[in-house]
Structures are given as C-alpha cells and as structure tokens.
Amino acid sequence: GHASRLNAITQITNRAPKECGKTKPLTDIWATDVFGLAKMEEALSKNAFKAIKNTVTTGAPLDPATADVVASAMKVWAISKGAKFFSHVFYPMTNITAEKHDGFIITNPEGAAITEFTGSLLIKGEPDGSSFPNGSLRMTNAARGYTAWDPTSPAYIMHTANGATLMIPSVFISWTGEALDKKIPLLRSNAAMDKAARKVLSLMGEETIAPLNASCGAEQEYFLVDEHFAHLRPDLLLAGRSLFGAAPAKGQQFDDHYFGAIPARVQVFMQAFEDKLYRLGIPAKTHHNEVAPGQFEIAPYFESSNVAADHQQLMMTLMKSTAKEHGFLCLLHEKPFAGVNGSGKHVNWSVGNATQGNLLDPGSTPHDNLNFLLFCGAVIRGVHKHGGLLRAVIASASNDHRLGANEAPPAILSVYLGDQLESVFNDIKAGKLLEKAKGGLMDLGLSQILKFERDPGDRNRTSPFAFTGNRFEFRAVGSSQSVSGPLVAMNTMLADSLDWIAERLEAALANGTDKTAAVIVVLKELMEMHGNVVFGGDGYSEEWHKEAVEVRCLKNLPTSADALPEFKAPEVIDLFVNTGVLSKDELFSRFEVYAEQYILSLEVEAKLVIDMATTQIYPAVTQHLTHLADVSQTLSGLSLSLENTDLNEAVEQANGMMSAVKELKVALAEHNFASTEEHMSFSAKTLCPLLLKVREHADTLEGMVADDLWPLPKYQEMLFIK
Ligand code: ADP
Ligand code: MG
C-alpha cells in the first residue's frame, strides 16, 4: 500500500496549532521595525530631517551630506535592533524580490571589528546585473547594473532564523540608465501622471501644491495546504499548482466556506502573520475565508502605490515563510486546483493628494463633480485605448487558467461604472447635458453614487475593471503577480488620457467656452470615441464575448501567447515613449522576459507531468492491475469470476496516459522556433493540451485504483483536512 499518503492524513489530524503566546497590543508593535519619518525625526538634526522629509514626500534628490547623516542614524538604529547585515532589496522584471546582503563590519588596521555604513553605501549597491533576467537589455553593454536607495519607501528590519537584517528598498538600474526592475517604471509612471494631472487641474483653475500620487490597496487571495500533503506533491512544490487530481465529491458547490469559520490552525497563522506585518508598518485590515475550501484573503489598507507595491512584495514573502512556520504550504498560484475557484489580486487604485483629495471621488459639490468626471473619463479612454496593454500586464502561464474561466473576470477588458454613473456618461455622450451646462455649474447629483456604489452588494462582480465608489478596481490581476506592472499601465494610460483632455480643454477654454460647458464638450467627444468600453452586463456570458468582439471591436486575448505581443504594439510603444515611462528598448526587454517566463513555466510543468505520470502514477496503476489479475486467476482456479473489475478499462487508460506522455516528450524536444512569438504559441497550442491529455487519463485512473495504493494526496484531502 501507499503508506506515506495515509500517514500524512494521520499526522495532520493529530496536530495542534503552533503555540504562539499572547499577541501584544497594536500600539506596542506598530511599525517598530521601520525606519520611517517618525524615527528619523527623533534621530536627526532639524535641518537634516527637513531635507530628508522633502525627499520622502516629493521625491527630490538627496544631497550627499544629508545621505551620510541619514545612513549613520539608520545604522545606529539597525544595530540597536540586532542587525549585523544590510541589504538593498530590489524588484527584478520577474515577480520576485531580490536581495544582496552585506555586513556592516570592517576591520581596522589593529584587527578590531568596527562597523561602517556611509551615505554612499546606503545610496548605492552593486549586485551582478547579469544574473537577473534583463531581456534584450543584456545584448547591450548594460549587462551589469547597480541598486540605488529609494528614499520614498522606508527602510526596515527583517528578522529571520539567522538574525536581523536592515533592508533598504531600492531601484535596479543599468550603468547606462535603463530600468532593469519594476520600481523605476512605477516611479516614472507616477511622475507622468502627476504632470498631466496638474495640467488638467490648472485649466480647471486649481493650484496643485502637493504632488499627486496613485494609491493602491490590493486584496490578496491564497490557499493553504498542509506541508505533509505538499511534500508528497512535487507539482505543488515545484509548479505551485496540482497537475493531477480528480474533482472531489464535495467541492465548493455548497458555498459554505466563504466568510465561514476559519480553522484554528489557520487563525493562529493569520495572527502571527499579521503581527509581523504590523511591526513592518503594513496596515493589514481584513482577513476572511474565500469562496473555495482552503482559500483565504488578506487586504491591507491602501497606501501610495510605490509603498503599497513594496509592501505587497514583502507580504507575499512573509506569507510563505510564516505559513511554513505553521506547517502549511502557502500557494499564491492563480489556479492551484482545477475545478475549484482560483485566486486573484484585486488592485484598488485611485489618484489624489493631501490638498485636492481623491480625484476619483465624485464629491458633493458641482465643482468636485467636474474634476471627478474628467478623471473618470480619462480612465474610460485609457482602458478603451489600452485594453491590449492591460491584458498584457496580467498575462502569465498561471493567470491564463483563471482569466476567461467562469469565475474570474474575462480576458476582455471593459469598464463597469454602475447604473447611475453610466447614465451620466451616456447623457453626456447623447449631448443631453450640453444645454444644461451652458447655464454654468450644475448639480449632477453624483454624491448619490458614492452612497450606492460603496455597497458591495450592488457591485457587478463579473467586470475586470470596475468603479467602486471612489476608486477603480482592476480585478483581473493574478494572485502571484507583482502589482507594479498593472499600476504602471494604469498610471501611464491615465497620464496619456489626461494629456489628451488637457489639450482639448485648453482649446475649448481659449474659444471662450464656459468651464462647465468645456468639460462637457470634451467628455462628449471622449465618450463618442471610447464609450464602447463601458459595459454593465454579465461579463461571463457568451453574448458579451460575441458583442464585445464583433460589435464593439474590443480585443479578446485568451492566452498569454496572444496577450504578451501587445507590449510591442505601435500604440503601446507610443504610449510609453511619449510619457517617458519606458524607452522602446526597455519595453521590448519586458516582452522578452515575460515571454521567456511563460515558456519556461510551461516546460517545467511538462517535465513534472512526464515525471509524475511515469514514476508515481503508472507504478500505482500496475500494482493495482497486478492485484486484480492475481485475484482473477485465483478465482478462475475455483471456477469463479469477478464482474466489474474494470480491468480492461484500467489497462486502456494506463496505455492512453503513457502514450500521451510519449507525445508530450516529443513536443518538449521541439526547439526549432523562428521567433519567441512562435515558441509561445507552440506552448499554448501544443504543450498545454498535451498536459491536459495526460491528466485526463490519470484523473480517471484515480477513480479506479485502490485508495491505499494511490500515491498523491487527493483533492478532498488537501482542501478539507487542516
Ligand atoms: P471588497 O472585498 O469589497 O472589494 P475590501 O474592503 O476587501 O473590499 O478591499 C478594498 C481595498 O480597497 C482595501 O485595500 C482598501 O484599503 C482599498 N481602498 C479603499 N479606498 C481606496 C482608494 N481610494 N484608493 C485605493 N484603494 C482603496
Ligand atoms: Mg474587491
């Protein structure tokens, strides 16, 4: 029999939650491991603090003398927290977080150990750029790169089993100034958005003092599986999802998991995890069960997009390591279990500042309403013009399993506004508001929308991009992804649209048109060109798929192989080059890296399928068959026979599985591709279906082979036993 799987079940059902002691009050632990403005104010002179505060809030460069003072204060603080090492943390083009650790220690001529940390060490580090994927940029002389401190994101202490390390959030840049990471484009996109937004606001007669910032609040879904099961599933360990597994008798059809009671061991994990987040100044706010069994969600309160993106990365790292401490494997994959609800990361996004507030908030005065309509219109135009780009920034082999399935947003990008706001924009489009507007400021009653849309019960859940009362929510983002790519796309398309709006608004105002009428005129043109993207119906329905493509001419890009080439589309190149967010080389290098990752992850899955089918599933099947054959023989010696042994069917399935494995091997050996695009499309159209073909046979066999012989933990075990 297969002792290890059954043994795992016994182990898990007998285990108790990890002892964690009592947690401390929030005020005792909040941001204790962060070197933020409050700590700097305590540690620095008035002048030095003023300089660094200016840098932190406006992104202005820091002079070397101040950098030295800050570095020294940071070092003293970090050492007092037990740190012996410091590390620049950066975000290469993949979704990972990278670190390079250095000791504070140097020895002096007398052989004594002293610590050193100067402004230049704080500001600049030198990892080896060539060991991180940099796409076509490695073809230039920019193979090596360096990291540079991003003072707008605070340094912090990371505690691990081997001690504490001072972590310094950084950008990663080539010697020739090209962005090799996900942070630089995010900072640039925010700057482009700020610049364009100021133009519009100043035409509206507003003085903008504080920089405008994009905000992000990301809702993270994840699965927890007990480590005893995970260790028996190479697919979960190496690919992050199950490549085999028959559907359980009890799935999520009962819908009893959502907001249900959280199992005790999971509760203890969540508490420990959230305490870590609080120490790091990450405002974890809600946690609950999700739709699928074994699935959970955590959503921190929103922050400025740059800090939110860093915190999101840190959260994913801590989630995995804390889960491990509690005997779980944390799965961030978008579709760990076929036939069970997948995981997403809803990216809530708005723009604003301390003086003007949130510009995507309709507000209560007619004047606020106008600004809101302009910014909301800019988003509508952006999603319409750059739906292809928005699809490309959420493309990955793993998210392909989710998009387009009947649970997650479809792969077609449309905008949901809600009934009331949609009718306002439709009235604008139909010219109904123009006459009214000529009378000066008018009340559109938009404050109603706030009240209505904030009620989650009334929201359309099938839309990939929805207005939710005071922000947009990009729901098609994958759970394992960095939020930076989606934020860059949103900020940049907004910058481009606000530029377009500013140009037309300026012309209309120069004609002597009254401000309210000018806004309506511009929005009327915008809606005539881009209103097609607004859709309030059922995004999952077949009618919508047909209408979207055939009537509205929206793009439907079902796989990453279809979506990633959008990075090279002429309108996307123009968008990034004109806004200064990415050069053409930088953009193309991203295509290369993402395409390579797509291809590689499917290859890894193909190899795992071959291996698991051959060395785990097939032997279990033959053992089962041997047993059945023995029994049949014994019985026939007694002139008896067994009916319903399914012997023939099992042999047929086993042969079918192994011949599909053979086909998969042949496909995997194919290396002759004219282009990356061709290779991607081969992976999507040939490899993926073959993976499924092997799986179908294996999953059928799972229902035939004696339970105690089956080597892989089954779906109902992994999902329901905690
Ligand atoms: P729901 O599940 O109803 O969509 P949650 O409360 O789980 O909502 O998550 C909403 C997320 O949106 C939170 O992270 C929240 O902080 C964030 N959010 C709220 N207001 C804004 C805003 N103006 N800009 C960006 N994010 C926001
Ligand atoms: Mg949400």
mmCIF file with all atom_site columns, C-alpha atoms in Angstrom, residues 26 535 540:
data_model
loop_
_atom_site.group_PDB
_atom_site.id
_atom_site.type_symbol
_atom_site.label_atom_id
_atom_site.label_alt_id
_atom_site.label_comp_id
_atom_site.label_asym_id
_atom_site.label_entity_id
_atom_site.label_seq_id
_atom_site.pdbx_PDB_ins_code
_atom_site.Cartn_x
_atom_site.Cartn_y
_atom_site.Cartn_z
_atom_site.occupancy
_atom_site.B_iso_or_equiv
_atom_site.pdbx_formal_charge
_atom_site.auth_seq_id
_atom_site.auth_comp_id
_atom_site.auth_asym_id
_atom_site.auth_atom_id
_atom_site.pdbx_PDB_model_num
ATOM 1 C CA . LEU A 1 26  ? -1.175  47.061 18.224  1.00 0.00 ? 26  LEU A CA 1
ATOM 2 C CA . PHE A 1 535 ? -20.317 47.668 -20.053 1.00 0.00 ? 535 PHE A CA 1
ATOM 3 C CA . TYR A 1 540 ? -19.126 35.892 -18.204 1.00 0.00 ? 540 TYR A CA 1
#
